[in-house]
Amino acid sequence: MTSTALLTDQYELTMLSAALKAGTAHRSCAFEVFARRLPDGRRYGIVAGTGRLLDALDDFRFGPEEIDALRPVLDDDTLGWLADYRFGGEIDGYREGELYFPGSPILTVRGGFAEAVILETLILSILNHDSAIASAAARMVNAAAGRPIIEMGGRRTHEQAAVASARAAYLAGVDLTSNLEAARTYGVPSAGTAAHAFTLSFAHADGSDERAAFAAQIDALGVGTTLLVDTYDITTGVKNAIEVAGPELGAVRIDSGDLGVLARQVRQQLDDLGATKTKIVVSGDLDEYAIASLRAEPVDLYGVGTSLVTGSGSPTAGMVYKLVEVDGVPVAKRSSRKESHGGAKRAVRAARSTGTIVEEILLRDSTRPEPGVAAAPIPGTDGLDVSELQIPLVRGGDRVEDLPTLEESRKHVAHGLVTLPWEGLGLSHGDPAIPTRYLNEPESR
Amino acid sequence: MTSTALLTDQYELTMLSAALKAGTAHRSCAFEVFARRLPDGRRYGIVAGTGRLLDALDDFRFGPEEIDALRPVLDDDTLGWLADYRFGGEIDGYREGELYFPGSPILTVRGGFAEAVILETLILSILNHDSAIASAAARMVNAAAGRPIIEMGGRRTHEQAAVASARAAYLAGVDLTSNLEAARTYGVPSAGTAAHAFTLSFAHADGSDERAAFAAQIDALGVGTTLLVDTYDITTGVKNAIEVAGPELGAVRIDSGDLGVLARQVRQQLDDLGATKTKIVVSGDLDEYAIASLRAEPVDLYGVGTSLVTGSGSPTAGMVYKLVEVDGVPVAKRSSRKESHGGAKRAVRAARSTGTIVEEILLRDSTRPEPGVAAAPIPGTDGLDVSELQIPLVRGGDRVEDLPTLEESRKHVAHGLVTLPWEGLGLSHGDPAIPTRYLNEPESR
């Protein structure tokens, strides 16, 4: 086990120290994770990272090495408390893959002030990163309109963020990744064949030798492989590819130039050569807008890199972790321009009988129905189906059993996107796809 | 040791497999890392990540677990080769903290095709991430004009990227981090006191109790601490802070609102209360532009989060890893719009006697002077000081001894920024601060 305990801001632990000394460390608290707004012009977000978070929580322990590292910063009482630390509270949250909107209580952490406050940084780092990637990826999946996408952006982001990005992209509906660690750790299907360097490596003093490179690749990987045809000249590259591989070649990849025009030319050339089943893979600075613009072109697979792993202009989801309740008293910061809603919340979503969602409603947590008991009707939802959004994730510090798998969460994303009102899937800047309504808000201290 | 070997794109290993089968795996190659352009409107970049990369390279080994994970993808010959893999080649590069410009050969990796090609993803992930953060951070340091900055953005990026971001920011001149793992792993000075949650945690049914929170914090952390004064009302917060702490209070922090106006009001109030030495810390959505706009205000420390760890709009440096030479033959991709310059390169920078840099010049690697031998004059540099930009990093697979420390590299950044022509430090969109000239370029295959 590698401890995740120091993936934390120093102020979490100095707050802890002060709370221990003041005797307030054990006050019963509820913290809530939410985003005040969606990234610029987005219409929905996708919750991602929950599975990774629960893993990281298991490893959030202060062993001897962590305690030693903190000695310059903290007093002995605090260090002693940390050495025994194990989160023992409760966590509820939106299931991984759920849609979210501004104000959605994506995660609610309940426990003593001290045990809950020190999880802030870890929780936000994971949810902010993974949700940003999944939210961007879902737009690309939607733009691809059923055609598959491979994530290949690992080289454009931090080496470990790359692994989490591949997972989040897969969750959101992307089909494949180039990242081998994501394949090992999370079982994301991986793929990949060759780069320009491979073709160039067959050059010699007399010139290039694309055909030798293609022959070597087919010899090693079989005729079903994907040959990269744009190292030198694309038309010659396609000709060489089919001459070497025959018309059963799996695919060709184009990684530069005007992809729409080139895809059409290459399709025509492949068909003329009898390679009617050879697929066309395109890559190179694709984002959701570029993918959408290629919808009418003969493209079989999109390779997406930079824009996927950097959240397509929004590399963080901007979620915050706010104390909303202390010993049953709703609390909220009241200073300018950062309005918060105090009190622990219950979240439901109302949908028409067709499945199309209409509204998200945030209520006092005290209205949450007991398991097996029918919920009281919610004002303004007559004739609508109302579903609870939070599920139990952690009880008594332990992960709840039988939480959804990554595959199940991936299906949940696909289902969720279908429930959006049609304008919610627009790629252009717009408002959140559905409004959020606060019901019977308490007054905060 | 945790292996870094699977932080790799699958195509690196399928290329390897094909090269082994074709007998080209041992061809002598040079790969170069460079950025075709700087991020949108930037005038310089800062090389960062070299230290992390050399650590990761030591751990790039395929142990039994990695081999097992690759079994579904690769043939036995390739797996056997990987099990014995250890990079045995040479790496030269710009020292960490060096300025770079479009085309700068930031890293040159020499070795057999197979041993060098499989490092692509790891090298790019680390350099692209860390250089993006350092390049943004340097602009913020410049905008702060001597005032200190604390990096506190860990919660807005992947939990491990947060650690690397804190390191890169420190390299670029940022003074402090909130990230405890960065303090442990890299010795970055850390700081932090309290969040709004701490003040809110003292609320009870009858109302809030900011004074009790302040008293508790001072009791635990001493009067030199920083009190967060904007949980409820800033004027009352400052009054409470000085009444509880006395005029020797270390600092107050403002985290929301119009920071310039509030800083002036709070400075006046503090001075009126006799707390003339109490400092003012501001935070909340700061980037280099916001920092620059506060230059005339009484601010003592900037806290920067999101924009720092996301590269202030440019979360990746866009560097590529390109094969430039095979068995001594220069090679380059020739397809549209991705012009590359083949052949391994030597890089020098010319400066006036005042230290101001004038031009970067890329020459054939064969012109590189032997150690201890004076270099031949370079055309067009009469009267200018010419310095070599690449240093040896790895020889025979081993890291060169006595490479610059993080502290030394941090000083190198500070020195480098001073050498820029004055317009090079502009925050507005502009061209690279100096041009790059290619001398005697070879024809590529």
Coordinates of N, CA, C and O in Angstrom, one line a residue, chain A residues 87-180:
Chain A
F87 N -10.9 6.8 8.6 CA -12.2 7.4 8.5 C -13.3 6.4 9.0 O -13.3 5.3 8.5
G88 N -14.2 6.9 9.9 CA -15.2 6.0 10.4 C -16.6 6.5 10.1 O -17.6 5.9 10.7
G89 N -16.7 7.5 9.2 CA -18.0 8.1 9.0 C -18.8 7.5 7.8 O -18.6 6.3 7.5
E90 N -19.7 8.3 7.3 CA -20.5 7.8 6.2 C -20.4 8.7 5.0 O -20.2 9.9 5.1
I91 N -20.4 8.1 3.8 CA -20.4 8.9 2.6 C -21.6 8.4 1.7 O -21.7 7.2 1.5
D92 N -22.3 9.4 1.2 CA -23.4 9.1 0.2 C -23.0 9.9 -1.0 O -22.3 11.0 -0.9
G93 N -23.4 9.5 -2.1 CA -23.1 10.3 -3.3 C -23.9 9.9 -4.5 O -24.5 8.8 -4.6
Y94 N -23.8 10.8 -5.6 CA -24.3 10.4 -6.9 C -23.5 9.2 -7.3 O -22.3 9.1 -7.1
R95 N -24.1 8.2 -8.0 CA -23.4 7.1 -8.4 C -22.4 7.5 -9.6 O -22.7 8.5 -10.3
E96 N -21.3 6.8 -9.7 CA -20.4 7.2 -10.8 C -21.0 7.0 -12.1 O -21.7 6.0 -12.4
G97 N -20.9 8.0 -13.0 CA -21.5 8.0 -14.3 C -22.8 8.8 -14.3 O -23.4 9.0 -15.4
E98 N -23.2 9.3 -13.1 CA -24.5 10.1 -13.1 C -24.3 11.5 -13.7 O -23.2 12.1 -13.6
L99 N -25.3 12.0 -14.3 CA -25.3 13.4 -14.7 C -25.3 14.3 -13.5 O -25.9 13.9 -12.5
Y100 N -24.7 15.4 -13.6 CA -24.8 16.4 -12.5 C -25.0 17.8 -13.1 O -24.7 18.1 -14.3
F101 N -25.5 18.7 -12.3 CA -25.8 20.1 -12.7 C -25.3 21.0 -11.6 O -24.9 20.6 -10.5
P102 N -25.4 22.4 -11.8 CA -24.9 23.3 -10.7 C -25.6 23.0 -9.4 O -26.9 22.9 -9.4
G103 N -24.9 22.9 -8.4 CA -25.5 22.7 -7.0 C -25.7 21.2 -6.7 O -26.0 21.0 -5.5
S104 N -25.7 20.3 -7.6 CA -25.9 18.9 -7.3 C -25.0 18.5 -6.1 O -23.8 18.6 -6.2
P105 N -25.6 17.9 -5.1 CA -24.7 17.4 -4.0 C -24.1 16.1 -4.3 O -24.6 15.0 -4.0
I106 N -23.0 16.1 -5.0 CA -22.4 15.0 -5.7 C -21.9 14.0 -4.6 O -21.9 12.8 -4.8
L107 N -21.5 14.5 -3.5 CA -21.0 13.7 -2.4 C -21.3 14.3 -1.1 O -21.2 15.5 -1.0
T108 N -21.8 13.6 -0.1 CA -22.0 14.1 1.2 C -21.2 13.2 2.2 O -21.3 12.0 2.2
V109 N -20.3 13.8 2.9 CA -19.4 13.1 3.9 C -19.8 13.5 5.3 O -19.9 14.7 5.6
R110 N -20.2 12.5 6.1 CA -20.6 12.8 7.4 C -19.7 12.1 8.4 O -19.3 10.9 8.2
G111 N -19.3 12.9 9.5 CA -18.4 12.3 10.5 C -18.1 13.4 11.4 O -18.6 14.5 11.3
G112 N -17.1 13.2 12.3 CA -16.6 14.2 13.1 C -15.9 15.3 12.3 O -15.4 14.9 11.2
F113 N -15.8 16.5 12.8 CA -15.2 17.6 12.0 C -13.8 17.2 11.5 O -13.4 17.3 10.4
A114 N -13.0 16.7 12.5 CA -11.6 16.4 12.2 C -11.5 15.2 11.1 O -10.7 15.4 10.2
E115 N -12.2 14.2 11.3 CA -12.0 13.0 10.4 C -12.5 13.3 9.0 O -12.1 12.7 8.0
A116 N -13.5 14.3 8.9 CA -14.1 14.6 7.6 C -13.3 15.7 6.9 O -13.1 15.7 5.7
V117 N -12.9 16.7 7.7 CA -12.2 17.9 7.0 C -11.0 17.5 6.3 O -10.6 18.0 5.2
I118 N -10.2 16.5 6.8 CA -8.9 16.2 6.2 C -9.0 15.4 4.9 O -8.0 15.2 4.3
L119 N -10.2 15.1 4.6 CA -10.4 14.4 3.3 C -10.6 15.3 2.1 O -10.7 14.9 0.9
E120 N -10.7 16.6 2.4 CA -11.1 17.6 1.4 C -10.3 17.5 0.1 O -10.8 17.4 -1.0
T121 N -9.0 17.6 0.3 CA -8.1 17.7 -0.9 C -8.1 16.5 -1.8 O -8.3 16.5 -3.0
L122 N -8.0 15.3 -1.1 CA -8.0 14.1 -1.9 C -9.3 13.9 -2.6 O -9.3 13.5 -3.8
I123 N -10.4 14.1 -2.0 CA -11.8 14.0 -2.6 C -11.9 14.9 -3.8 O -12.3 14.5 -4.9
L124 N -11.5 16.2 -3.6 CA -11.7 17.1 -4.7 C -10.7 16.9 -5.9 O -11.1 17.0 -7.0
S125 N -9.5 16.5 -5.6 CA -8.5 16.2 -6.6 C -9.1 15.2 -7.6 O -9.1 15.3 -8.8
I126 N -9.5 14.1 -7.0 CA -10.0 13.0 -7.8 C -11.3 13.3 -8.6 O -11.4 13.1 -9.8
L127 N -12.3 13.8 -7.9 CA -13.5 14.1 -8.5 C -13.4 15.2 -9.6 O -14.0 15.2 -10.6
N128 N -12.6 16.3 -9.2 CA -12.5 17.4 -10.2 C -11.8 16.9 -11.5 O -12.2 17.3 -12.6
H129 N -10.7 16.1 -11.3 CA -10.0 15.7 -12.5 C -10.9 14.7 -13.3 O -11.1 15.0 -14.5
D130 N -11.3 13.7 -12.7 CA -12.0 12.6 -13.5 C -13.3 13.1 -14.1 O -13.7 12.8 -15.2
S131 N -14.0 14.0 -13.3 CA -15.3 14.5 -13.8 C -15.1 15.4 -15.0 O -15.9 15.5 -15.9
A132 N -14.0 16.2 -14.9 CA -13.7 17.1 -16.1 C -13.4 16.3 -17.3 O -13.9 16.6 -18.4
I133 N -12.7 15.2 -17.2 CA -12.4 14.4 -18.4 C -13.6 13.7 -18.9 O -13.9 13.7 -20.1
A134 N -14.4 13.1 -18.0 CA -15.6 12.3 -18.4 C -16.6 13.3 -19.0 O -17.3 12.9 -20.0
S135 N -16.7 14.5 -18.5 CA -17.7 15.4 -19.0 C -17.3 15.9 -20.4 O -18.2 16.0 -21.3
A136 N -16.0 16.0 -20.7 CA -15.6 16.4 -22.1 C -15.8 15.2 -23.0 O -16.2 15.3 -24.1
A137 N -15.4 14.0 -22.5 CA -15.5 12.8 -23.3 C -16.9 12.5 -23.7 O -17.1 12.0 -24.9
A138 N -17.9 12.7 -22.8 CA -19.2 12.4 -23.2 C -19.7 13.3 -24.4 O -20.5 12.8 -25.2
R139 N -19.2 14.5 -24.4 CA -19.6 15.4 -25.6 C -19.0 14.8 -26.8 O -19.6 14.9 -27.9
M140 N -17.8 14.3 -26.8 CA -17.1 13.7 -27.9 C -17.8 12.4 -28.4 O -18.0 12.2 -29.6
V141 N -18.2 11.6 -27.4 CA -19.0 10.4 -27.8 C -20.3 10.7 -28.5 O -20.7 10.1 -29.5
N142 N -20.9 11.8 -27.9 CA -22.2 12.2 -28.5 C -21.9 12.7 -30.0 O -22.7 12.4 -30.9
A143 N -20.8 13.5 -30.1 CA -20.5 14.1 -31.4 C -20.2 13.0 -32.4 O -20.4 13.1 -33.6
A144 N -19.6 11.9 -32.0 CA -19.2 10.8 -32.9 C -20.4 10.0 -33.3 O -20.3 9.2 -34.3
A145 N -21.6 10.2 -32.7 CA -22.8 9.6 -33.2 C -22.7 8.1 -33.5 O -23.1 7.6 -34.5
G146 N -22.1 7.3 -32.5 CA -22.1 5.9 -32.7 C -20.8 5.3 -33.2 O -20.5 4.1 -33.1
R147 N -20.0 6.2 -33.9 CA -18.7 5.7 -34.3 C -17.8 5.6 -33.1 O -17.8 6.4 -32.2
P148 N -16.9 4.6 -33.1 CA -16.0 4.4 -32.0 C -14.9 5.5 -31.9 O -14.5 6.1 -32.9
I149 N -14.4 5.7 -30.7 CA -13.3 6.6 -30.4 C -12.2 5.9 -29.6 O -12.5 5.1 -28.7
I150 N -11.0 6.1 -29.9 CA -9.9 5.7 -29.1 C -9.2 6.9 -28.4 O -8.9 7.9 -29.1
E151 N -9.0 6.8 -27.1 CA -8.3 7.8 -26.3 C -6.8 7.6 -26.5 O -6.3 6.5 -26.2
M152 N -6.1 8.6 -26.9 CA -4.6 8.4 -27.1 C -3.9 9.6 -26.6 O -2.9 10.0 -27.2
G153 N -4.3 10.2 -25.5 CA -3.7 11.5 -25.1 C -2.8 11.4 -23.9 O -2.4 12.5 -23.4
G154 N -2.4 10.2 -23.6 CA -1.5 10.1 -22.4 C -0.3 10.9 -22.4 O 0.1 11.5 -21.3
R155 N 0.3 11.1 -23.5 CA 1.5 11.9 -23.6 C 1.3 13.4 -23.4 O 2.3 14.2 -23.4
R156 N 0.0 13.8 -23.4 CA -0.2 15.3 -23.2 C -0.7 15.7 -21.8 O -1.1 16.8 -21.6
T157 N -0.6 14.7 -20.9 CA -0.9 15.0 -19.5 C 0.0 14.3 -18.6 O 0.8 13.4 -19.0
H158 N -0.1 14.6 -17.3 CA 0.8 14.0 -16.3 C 0.6 12.5 -16.4 O -0.5 12.0 -16.7
E159 N 1.7 11.7 -16.2 CA 1.7 10.3 -16.5 C 0.7 9.5 -15.7 O 0.2 8.5 -16.2
Q160 N 0.4 9.9 -14.5 CA -0.6 9.2 -13.7 C -2.0 9.8 -14.0 O -3.0 9.0 -14.0
A161 N -2.1 11.0 -14.3 CA -3.4 11.6 -14.8 C -3.8 10.9 -16.1 O -5.0 10.8 -16.3
A162 N -2.9 10.5 -16.9 CA -3.2 9.8 -18.1 C -4.0 8.5 -17.9 O -4.9 8.2 -18.6
V163 N -3.6 7.8 -16.8 CA -4.3 6.5 -16.5 C -5.7 6.8 -16.1 O -6.7 6.2 -16.5
A164 N -5.8 7.8 -15.2 CA -7.2 8.2 -14.7 C -8.0 8.8 -15.9 O -9.2 8.5 -15.9
S165 N -7.4 9.5 -16.8 CA -8.1 10.0 -17.9 C -8.7 8.9 -18.8 O -9.8 9.0 -19.3
A166 N -7.8 7.9 -19.1 CA -8.3 6.8 -19.9 C -9.5 6.1 -19.3 O -10.5 5.7 -19.9
R167 N -9.4 6.0 -17.9 CA -10.6 5.3 -17.2 C -11.8 6.2 -17.3 O -12.9 5.7 -17.6
A168 N -11.7 7.5 -17.1 CA -12.8 8.4 -17.2 C -13.4 8.5 -18.6 O -14.6 8.6 -18.8
A169 N -12.5 8.5 -19.6 CA -13.0 8.5 -21.0 C -13.8 7.3 -21.3 O -14.9 7.3 -21.9
Y170 N -13.3 6.1 -20.8 CA -14.0 4.9 -21.1 C -15.4 4.9 -20.4 O -16.4 4.5 -21.0
L171 N -15.4 5.3 -19.1 CA -16.6 5.5 -18.4 C -17.7 6.3 -19.2 O -18.8 5.9 -19.3
A172 N -17.2 7.4 -19.9 CA -18.1 8.3 -20.6 C -18.5 7.7 -22.0 O -19.3 8.4 -22.6
G173 N -17.9 6.6 -22.4 CA -18.4 6.0 -23.6 C -17.3 5.8 -24.7 O -17.6 5.3 -25.7
V174 N -16.1 6.4 -24.4 CA -15.0 6.2 -25.4 C -14.7 4.7 -25.4 O -14.9 4.0 -24.3
D175 N -14.3 4.1 -26.5 CA -14.3 2.6 -26.6 C -12.9 2.0 -26.3 O -12.9 0.9 -25.8
L176 N -11.9 2.7 -26.6 CA -10.5 2.1 -26.4 C -9.6 3.2 -25.9 O -9.8 4.4 -25.9
T177 N -8.4 2.7 -25.4 CA -7.4 3.6 -24.9 C -6.0 3.1 -25.5 O -5.9 1.9 -25.8
S178 N -5.1 4.0 -25.6 CA -3.7 3.6 -26.0 C -2.9 3.3 -24.7 O -1.8 2.7 -24.8
N179 N -3.5 3.5 -23.5 CA -2.7 3.5 -22.3 C -2.7 2.1 -21.7 O -3.7 1.6 -21.2
L180 N -1.5 1.6 -21.6 CA -1.3 0.2 -21.1 C -1.6 0.1 -19.6 O -2.1 -1.0 -19.1

